[in-house]
């Protein structure tokens, strides 16, 4: 039986979650991921304020944890170069995209909003998709660099981490990626808030839990070298909803963080999961612990 939920499946936000969770079953490559995003963005943007208000009310999200009406992304990609067939793809799964008032206006423009002040403004879906699929490095160049580099600290840390996991040298320029490294930043939920409140809310919301499970399954179906899950919610989804689909390879503490390695049986994808948001300001690993986590990821993923 699903857990008790504050979110009645008859309310608009729960219905929205269930509808787009169902659609995630079709996502298996970049083309189907693009199609899913177009459908999601059109549906969200046309009723964004009402959906965000309903989510905040039913999930009891307040202050910095409130979802904002800006359309989000489930997965952001690095721009593929002509030599993309030689690149290795790594997927990094986190919780939900952050939101910052300072960078919001620039990001809205890049996403294809026609008017930044309208809560439920239409979105140019071609522009929305172009920015999503070229998020690295355009987000840093067009959104972060002109405002405050500090607002991009999360992805700066994640960028360097993925280079270390892939065993390639970082270019040394913020927001840039090695030519051989292809990255997809995957979220459990495609909604914006200044501070994560969905992790706690999901403990009593079956629609949120179900969506997160389908999101993670879609990430595992995507072609990749390996998947790293860096969030408590993602870790718990793997151990809970996806338990019967995964073969447990190891569980261990690395410093003060708990790690798990599984093989997803349907896709044979190898996954390393860390039960903490290790790129958030409060969750950053010590240099020693990060080296050990990187070594653990490399050893397990390379063993596939």
mmCIF file of C-alpha atoms in Angstrom:
data_model
loop_
_atom_site.group_PDB
_atom_site.id
_atom_site.type_symbol
_atom_site.label_atom_id
_atom_site.label_comp_id
_atom_site.label_asym_id
_atom_site.label_seq_id
_atom_site.Cartn_x
_atom_site.Cartn_y
_atom_site.Cartn_z
ATOM 1 C CA UNK A 1 0.000 0.000 0.000
ATOM 2 C CA UNK A 2 1.266 3.520 -0.765
ATOM 3 C CA UNK A 3 2.007 5.741 2.234
ATOM 4 C CA UNK A 4 -0.617 8.128 3.585
ATOM 5 C CA UNK A 5 -0.543 11.348 1.613
ATOM 6 C CA UNK A 6 -1.527 14.952 2.232
ATOM 7 C CA UNK A 7 -2.047 15.279 -1.524
ATOM 8 C CA UNK A 8 -5.466 14.174 -2.680
ATOM 9 C CA UNK A 9 -5.142 12.720 -6.185
ATOM 10 C CA UNK A 10 -8.107 14.868 -7.248
ATOM 11 C CA UNK A 11 -6.230 18.132 -6.765
ATOM 12 C CA UNK A 12 -4.680 19.793 -9.832
ATOM 13 C CA UNK A 13 -1.049 19.454 -8.766
ATOM 14 C CA UNK A 14 -1.368 15.752 -7.905
ATOM 15 C CA UNK A 15 -3.152 15.134 -11.225
ATOM 16 C CA UNK A 16 -0.377 17.018 -13.019
ATOM 17 C CA UNK A 17 2.278 14.875 -11.270
ATOM 18 C CA UNK A 18 0.501 11.621 -12.089
ATOM 19 C CA UNK A 19 -0.057 12.530 -15.739
ATOM 20 C CA UNK A 20 3.567 13.437 -16.359
ATOM 21 C CA UNK A 21 4.838 10.516 -14.281
ATOM 22 C CA UNK A 22 2.882 8.225 -16.617
ATOM 23 C CA UNK A 23 4.509 9.925 -19.615
ATOM 24 C CA UNK A 24 7.992 9.267 -18.184
ATOM 25 C CA UNK A 25 7.565 5.592 -19.092
ATOM 26 C CA UNK A 26 8.263 6.605 -22.733
ATOM 27 C CA UNK A 27 11.601 8.293 -21.953
ATOM 28 C CA UNK A 28 14.570 6.190 -23.014
ATOM 29 C CA UNK A 29 16.863 8.444 -25.074
ATOM 30 C CA UNK A 30 17.502 12.112 -25.855
ATOM 31 C CA UNK A 31 14.710 12.335 -28.409
ATOM 32 C CA UNK A 32 12.008 10.996 -26.075
ATOM 33 C CA UNK A 33 13.423 13.135 -23.246
ATOM 34 C CA UNK A 34 12.976 16.202 -25.463
ATOM 35 C CA UNK A 35 9.395 15.236 -26.293
ATOM 36 C CA UNK A 36 8.587 14.774 -22.598
ATOM 37 C CA UNK A 37 10.004 18.198 -21.755
ATOM 38 C CA UNK A 38 8.003 19.963 -24.429
ATOM 39 C CA UNK A 39 4.765 18.435 -23.154
ATOM 40 C CA UNK A 40 5.662 19.192 -19.540
ATOM 41 C CA UNK A 41 6.689 22.809 -20.215
ATOM 42 C CA UNK A 42 3.550 23.565 -22.225
ATOM 43 C CA UNK A 43 1.270 22.105 -19.532
ATOM 44 C CA UNK A 44 3.075 23.782 -16.620
ATOM 45 C CA UNK A 45 3.520 27.231 -18.157
ATOM 46 C CA UNK A 46 -0.132 27.500 -19.185
ATOM 47 C CA UNK A 47 -1.275 27.170 -15.550
ATOM 48 C CA UNK A 48 1.920 27.724 -13.568
ATOM 49 C CA UNK A 49 0.695 30.027 -10.812
ATOM 50 C CA UNK A 50 -2.313 27.888 -9.908
ATOM 51 C CA UNK A 51 -0.238 24.682 -9.946
ATOM 52 C CA UNK A 52 2.517 26.182 -7.806
ATOM 53 C CA UNK A 53 -0.020 27.616 -5.335
ATOM 54 C CA UNK A 54 -1.785 24.256 -5.076
ATOM 55 C CA UNK A 55 1.522 22.455 -4.509
ATOM 56 C CA UNK A 56 2.545 24.874 -1.762
ATOM 57 C CA UNK A 57 -0.828 24.551 -0.077
ATOM 58 C CA UNK A 58 -1.185 20.778 -0.162
ATOM 59 C CA UNK A 59 2.495 20.009 0.557
ATOM 60 C CA UNK A 60 2.759 22.712 3.247
ATOM 61 C CA UNK A 61 5.725 24.391 1.596
ATOM 62 C CA UNK A 62 6.482 27.817 3.047
ATOM 63 C CA UNK A 63 9.075 30.573 2.772
ATOM 64 C CA UNK A 64 12.175 29.475 0.817
ATOM 65 C CA UNK A 65 10.737 25.991 0.278
ATOM 66 C CA UNK A 66 7.799 27.298 -1.736
ATOM 67 C CA UNK A 67 7.728 26.201 -5.375
ATOM 68 C CA UNK A 68 7.924 29.161 -7.741
ATOM 69 C CA UNK A 69 5.921 29.403 -10.953
ATOM 70 C CA UNK A 70 8.985 29.456 -13.245
ATOM 71 C CA UNK A 71 9.080 26.363 -15.451
ATOM 72 C CA UNK A 72 11.833 23.922 -14.518
ATOM 73 C CA UNK A 73 13.706 21.060 -16.148
ATOM 74 C CA UNK A 74 13.849 17.377 -15.279
ATOM 75 C CA UNK A 75 17.197 16.884 -17.025
ATOM 76 C CA UNK A 76 19.737 19.350 -18.394
ATOM 77 C CA UNK A 77 22.380 18.318 -20.910
ATOM 78 C CA UNK A 78 25.784 19.337 -22.146
ATOM 79 C CA UNK A 79 25.878 20.533 -25.748
ATOM 80 C CA UNK A 80 26.922 17.616 -27.950
ATOM 81 C CA UNK A 81 29.850 18.229 -30.270
ATOM 82 C CA UNK A 82 30.403 16.581 -33.705
ATOM 83 C CA UNK A 83 32.622 13.986 -32.011
ATOM 84 C CA UNK A 84 29.851 13.088 -29.552
ATOM 85 C CA UNK A 85 30.109 9.361 -30.345
ATOM 86 C CA UNK A 86 33.477 9.361 -28.592
ATOM 87 C CA UNK A 87 32.157 10.995 -25.444
ATOM 88 C CA UNK A 88 31.280 9.121 -22.279
ATOM 89 C CA UNK A 89 27.934 10.043 -20.716
ATOM 90 C CA UNK A 90 27.521 10.316 -16.960
ATOM 91 C CA UNK A 91 24.191 11.064 -15.310
ATOM 92 C CA UNK A 92 24.089 12.882 -11.986
ATOM 93 C CA UNK A 93 20.763 12.626 -10.138
ATOM 94 C CA UNK A 94 19.899 15.239 -7.530
ATOM 95 C CA UNK A 95 16.700 16.512 -5.871
ATOM 96 C CA UNK A 96 15.220 19.598 -7.533
ATOM 97 C CA UNK A 97 16.617 22.648 -9.333
ATOM 98 C CA UNK A 98 17.355 25.616 -7.096
ATOM 99 C CA UNK A 99 16.009 29.105 -7.671
ATOM 100 C CA UNK A 100 17.621 32.465 -7.130
ATOM 101 C CA UNK A 101 15.873 35.791 -7.615
ATOM 102 C CA UNK A 102 19.076 37.403 -8.888
ATOM 103 C CA UNK A 103 19.484 34.970 -11.762
ATOM 104 C CA UNK A 104 15.810 34.219 -12.433
ATOM 105 C CA UNK A 105 15.244 37.007 -14.963
ATOM 106 C CA UNK A 106 18.212 35.927 -17.089
ATOM 107 C CA UNK A 107 17.237 32.280 -16.897
ATOM 108 C CA UNK A 108 13.632 33.021 -17.857
ATOM 109 C CA UNK A 109 14.845 34.821 -20.967
ATOM 110 C CA UNK A 110 17.026 31.876 -21.960
ATOM 111 C CA UNK A 111 14.104 29.495 -21.412
ATOM 112 C CA UNK A 112 11.917 31.375 -23.867
ATOM 113 C CA UNK A 113 9.576 33.395 -21.695
ATOM 114 C CA UNK A 114 8.077 36.322 -23.573
ATOM 115 C CA UNK A 115 7.525 38.421 -20.411
ATOM 116 C CA UNK A 116 9.425 37.880 -17.186
ATOM 117 C CA UNK A 117 6.781 39.475 -14.966
ATOM 118 C CA UNK A 118 3.862 37.222 -15.911
ATOM 119 C CA UNK A 119 3.409 34.197 -13.661
ATOM 120 C CA UNK A 120 1.779 31.989 -16.295
ATOM 121 C CA UNK A 121 3.419 33.450 -19.385
ATOM 122 C CA UNK A 122 3.691 31.206 -22.455
ATOM 123 C CA UNK A 123 7.063 29.640 -23.195
ATOM 124 C CA UNK A 124 8.707 29.365 -26.603
ATOM 125 C CA UNK A 125 9.164 25.588 -26.585
ATOM 126 C CA UNK A 126 11.952 25.637 -29.185
ATOM 127 C CA UNK A 127 13.958 28.094 -27.090
ATOM 128 C CA UNK A 128 13.108 26.176 -23.907
ATOM 129 C CA UNK A 129 14.443 22.956 -25.418
ATOM 130 C CA UNK A 130 17.493 24.563 -26.953
ATOM 131 C CA UNK A 131 18.628 25.956 -23.612
ATOM 132 C CA UNK A 132 17.908 22.669 -21.825
ATOM 133 C CA UNK A 133 19.934 20.606 -24.291
ATOM 134 C CA UNK A 134 22.791 23.164 -24.296
ATOM 135 C CA UNK A 135 22.598 23.895 -20.580
ATOM 136 C CA UNK A 136 26.302 23.191 -20.187
ATOM 137 C CA UNK A 137 28.052 25.581 -20.673
ATOM 138 C CA UNK A 138 25.382 28.155 -21.628
ATOM 139 C CA UNK A 139 23.823 28.358 -18.169
ATOM 140 C CA UNK A 140 27.122 29.444 -16.677
ATOM 141 C CA UNK A 141 28.023 31.780 -19.546
ATOM 142 C CA UNK A 142 24.635 33.472 -19.978
ATOM 143 C CA UNK A 143 23.050 33.274 -16.537
ATOM 144 C CA UNK A 144 25.705 32.940 -13.839
ATOM 145 C CA UNK A 145 28.764 34.791 -15.136
ATOM 146 C CA UNK A 146 26.930 38.094 -15.848
ATOM 147 C CA UNK A 147 25.454 38.133 -12.323
ATOM 148 C CA UNK A 148 27.322 36.316 -9.565
ATOM 149 C CA UNK A 149 29.599 33.304 -9.991
ATOM 150 C CA UNK A 150 28.806 32.314 -6.406
ATOM 151 C CA UNK A 151 25.263 31.390 -7.437
ATOM 152 C CA UNK A 152 26.720 28.656 -9.638
ATOM 153 C CA UNK A 153 28.686 26.988 -6.840
ATOM 154 C CA UNK A 154 26.515 23.837 -6.829
ATOM 155 C CA UNK A 155 27.195 23.004 -10.476
ATOM 156 C CA UNK A 156 30.814 24.116 -10.223
ATOM 157 C CA UNK A 157 31.364 21.464 -7.548
ATOM 158 C CA UNK A 158 29.379 18.859 -9.482
ATOM 159 C CA UNK A 159 31.276 19.678 -12.674
ATOM 160 C CA UNK A 160 34.645 18.994 -11.068
ATOM 161 C CA UNK A 161 33.313 15.863 -9.355
ATOM 162 C CA UNK A 162 32.138 14.336 -12.645
ATOM 163 C CA UNK A 163 35.499 15.080 -14.268
ATOM 164 C CA UNK A 164 37.187 13.190 -11.439
ATOM 165 C CA UNK A 165 34.766 10.266 -11.730
ATOM 166 C CA UNK A 166 35.357 10.117 -15.506
ATOM 167 C CA UNK A 167 39.121 10.319 -14.982
ATOM 168 C CA UNK A 168 39.643 13.305 -17.287
ATOM 169 C CA UNK A 169 41.314 16.631 -16.636
ATOM 170 C CA UNK A 170 39.092 19.620 -15.942
ATOM 171 C CA UNK A 171 39.573 22.451 -18.513
ATOM 172 C CA UNK A 172 40.235 24.874 -15.665
ATOM 173 C CA UNK A 173 37.485 27.289 -16.705
ATOM 174 C CA UNK A 174 34.239 27.514 -14.715
ATOM 175 C CA UNK A 175 31.307 26.001 -16.570
ATOM 176 C CA UNK A 176 33.455 24.207 -19.159
ATOM 177 C CA UNK A 177 33.642 20.455 -19.749
ATOM 178 C CA UNK A 178 36.323 18.188 -21.173
ATOM 179 C CA UNK A 179 35.674 17.277 -24.823
ATOM 180 C CA UNK A 180 35.337 13.583 -23.924
ATOM 181 C CA UNK A 181 32.810 14.113 -21.107
ATOM 182 C CA UNK A 182 29.064 14.288 -21.713
ATOM 183 C CA UNK A 183 26.965 15.172 -18.669
ATOM 184 C CA UNK A 184 23.271 15.030 -17.881
ATOM 185 C CA UNK A 185 22.089 16.657 -14.668
ATOM 186 C CA UNK A 186 18.918 14.816 -13.670
ATOM 187 C CA UNK A 187 16.388 15.886 -11.044
ATOM 188 C CA UNK A 188 13.826 13.813 -9.184
ATOM 189 C CA UNK A 189 11.282 16.645 -9.640
ATOM 190 C CA UNK A 190 11.386 19.431 -12.262
ATOM 191 C CA UNK A 191 10.262 22.242 -9.972
ATOM 192 C CA UNK A 192 12.082 25.327 -8.676
ATOM 193 C CA UNK A 193 12.440 26.459 -5.064
ATOM 194 C CA UNK A 194 15.125 28.429 -3.242
ATOM 195 C CA UNK A 195 15.494 25.622 -0.707
ATOM 196 C CA UNK A 196 14.516 21.954 -1.038
ATOM 197 C CA UNK A 197 11.228 21.139 0.630
ATOM 198 C CA UNK A 198 10.111 18.325 -1.641
ATOM 199 C CA UNK A 199 12.325 15.707 0.029
ATOM 200 C CA UNK A 200 10.532 16.088 3.355
ATOM 201 C CA UNK A 201 7.121 16.519 1.705
ATOM 202 C CA UNK A 202 7.580 13.327 -0.304
ATOM 203 C CA UNK A 203 7.584 11.232 2.877
ATOM 204 C CA UNK A 204 3.812 11.680 3.083
ATOM 205 C CA UNK A 205 2.943 12.354 -0.564
ATOM 206 C CA UNK A 206 2.515 9.317 -2.780
ATOM 207 C CA UNK A 207 2.230 11.384 -6.012
ATOM 208 C CA UNK A 208 5.625 12.964 -5.247
ATOM 209 C CA UNK A 209 7.157 9.594 -4.411
ATOM 210 C CA UNK A 210 5.705 7.973 -7.505
ATOM 211 C CA UNK A 211 6.957 10.760 -9.765
ATOM 212 C CA UNK A 212 10.446 10.509 -8.250
ATOM 213 C CA UNK A 213 10.483 6.762 -8.856
ATOM 214 C CA UNK A 214 9.478 7.150 -12.505
ATOM 215 C CA UNK A 215 12.022 9.953 -12.896
ATOM 216 C CA UNK A 216 14.803 7.726 -11.587
ATOM 217 C CA UNK A 217 13.718 4.834 -13.799
ATOM 218 C CA UNK A 218 13.817 7.124 -16.835
ATOM 219 C CA UNK A 219 17.346 8.251 -15.910
ATOM 220 C CA UNK A 220 18.423 4.618 -15.694
ATOM 221 C CA UNK A 221 17.006 3.870 -19.150
ATOM 222 C CA UNK A 222 19.057 6.651 -20.729
ATOM 223 C CA UNK A 223 22.254 5.410 -22.403
ATOM 224 C CA UNK A 224 25.169 6.229 -20.097
ATOM 225 C CA UNK A 225 28.476 5.031 -18.746
ATOM 226 C CA UNK A 226 27.099 5.214 -15.230
ATOM 227 C CA UNK A 227 24.757 6.997 -12.846
ATOM 228 C CA UNK A 228 25.579 8.801 -9.607
ATOM 229 C CA UNK A 229 22.690 9.622 -7.255
ATOM 230 C CA UNK A 230 23.620 12.445 -4.881
ATOM 231 C CA UNK A 231 20.586 13.055 -2.707
ATOM 232 C CA UNK A 232 18.891 11.535 0.312
ATOM 233 C CA UNK A 233 15.572 11.316 -1.521
ATOM 234 C CA UNK A 234 17.129 9.514 -4.500
ATOM 235 C CA UNK A 235 18.953 7.102 -2.196
ATOM 236 C CA UNK A 236 15.714 6.265 -0.391
ATOM 237 C CA UNK A 237 13.815 5.792 -3.666
ATOM 238 C CA UNK A 238 16.441 3.257 -4.790
ATOM 239 C CA UNK A 239 16.158 1.361 -1.509
ATOM 240 C CA UNK A 240 12.373 1.630 -1.441
ATOM 241 C CA UNK A 241 10.352 1.775 -4.657
ATOM 242 C CA UNK A 242 13.136 0.369 -6.858
ATOM 243 C CA UNK A 243 14.361 -2.220 -4.371
ATOM 244 C CA UNK A 244 13.034 -5.234 -6.293
ATOM 245 C CA UNK A 245 14.525 -3.901 -9.551
ATOM 246 C CA UNK A 246 18.044 -3.504 -8.153
ATOM 247 C CA UNK A 247 20.750 -5.925 -7.135
ATOM 248 C CA UNK A 248 22.635 -4.598 -4.127
ATOM 249 C CA UNK A 249 26.392 -4.703 -4.722
ATOM 250 C CA UNK A 250 27.644 -2.873 -1.627
ATOM 251 C CA UNK A 251 26.749 -0.575 1.258
ATOM 252 C CA UNK A 252 29.397 1.298 3.232
ATOM 253 C CA UNK A 253 30.271 4.479 5.016
ATOM 254 C CA UNK A 254 32.784 6.808 3.417
ATOM 255 C CA UNK A 255 33.759 9.206 6.163
ATOM 256 C CA UNK A 256 30.432 10.451 7.525
ATOM 257 C CA UNK A 257 28.338 9.702 4.414
ATOM 258 C CA UNK A 258 26.569 6.447 3.593
ATOM 259 C CA UNK A 259 27.038 5.050 0.075
ATOM 260 C CA UNK A 260 25.413 2.234 -1.840
ATOM 261 C CA UNK A 261 26.124 0.556 -5.162
ATOM 262 C CA UNK A 262 23.418 -1.252 -7.115
ATOM 263 C CA UNK A 263 22.945 -2.783 -10.529
ATOM 264 C CA UNK A 264 19.562 -1.939 -12.025
ATOM 265 C CA UNK A 265 18.405 -5.298 -13.384
ATOM 266 C CA UNK A 266 16.168 -4.097 -16.278
ATOM 267 C CA UNK A 267 18.891 -1.861 -17.778
ATOM 268 C CA UNK A 268 22.093 -3.374 -16.264
ATOM 269 C CA UNK A 269 23.030 0.197 -15.360
ATOM 270 C CA UNK A 270 25.473 0.568 -12.476
ATOM 271 C CA UNK A 271 24.483 3.175 -9.900
ATOM 272 C CA UNK A 272 26.404 4.666 -7.002
ATOM 273 C CA UNK A 273 24.164 6.464 -4.533
ATOM 274 C CA UNK A 274 25.259 8.826 -1.758
ATOM 275 C CA UNK A 275 22.675 9.611 0.919
ATOM 276 C CA UNK A 276 23.422 13.331 1.003
ATOM 277 C CA UNK A 277 23.330 16.406 -1.231
ATOM 278 C CA UNK A 278 27.119 16.463 -1.470
ATOM 279 C CA UNK A 279 27.267 19.564 -3.693
ATOM 280 C CA UNK A 280 25.076 21.757 -1.517
ATOM 281 C CA UNK A 281 26.808 24.239 0.737
ATOM 282 C CA UNK A 282 25.851 22.315 3.871
ATOM 283 C CA UNK A 283 26.698 18.911 2.427
ATOM 284 C CA UNK A 284 30.139 19.453 0.843
ATOM 285 C CA UNK A 285 32.524 16.583 1.515
ATOM 286 C CA UNK A 286 35.978 16.979 2.983
ATOM 287 C CA UNK A 287 38.772 16.586 0.429
ATOM 288 C CA UNK A 288 39.629 13.151 1.837
ATOM 289 C CA UNK A 289 36.006 11.937 1.750
ATOM 290 C CA UNK A 290 35.506 13.298 -1.780
ATOM 291 C CA UNK A 291 38.565 11.439 -3.045
ATOM 292 C CA UNK A 292 37.221 8.249 -1.496
ATOM 293 C CA UNK A 293 33.741 8.734 -2.968
ATOM 294 C CA UNK A 294 35.243 9.461 -6.399
ATOM 295 C CA UNK A 295 37.397 6.320 -6.169
ATOM 296 C CA UNK A 296 34.331 4.286 -5.155
ATOM 297 C CA UNK A 297 32.328 5.605 -8.127
ATOM 298 C CA UNK A 298 35.149 4.988 -10.587
ATOM 299 C CA UNK A 299 35.871 1.473 -9.349
ATOM 300 C CA UNK A 300 32.222 0.402 -9.408
ATOM 301 C CA UNK A 301 31.224 2.056 -12.676
ATOM 302 C CA UNK A 302 34.367 0.969 -14.519
ATOM 303 C CA UNK A 303 33.674 -2.590 -13.388
ATOM 304 C CA UNK A 304 30.536 -2.741 -15.518
#
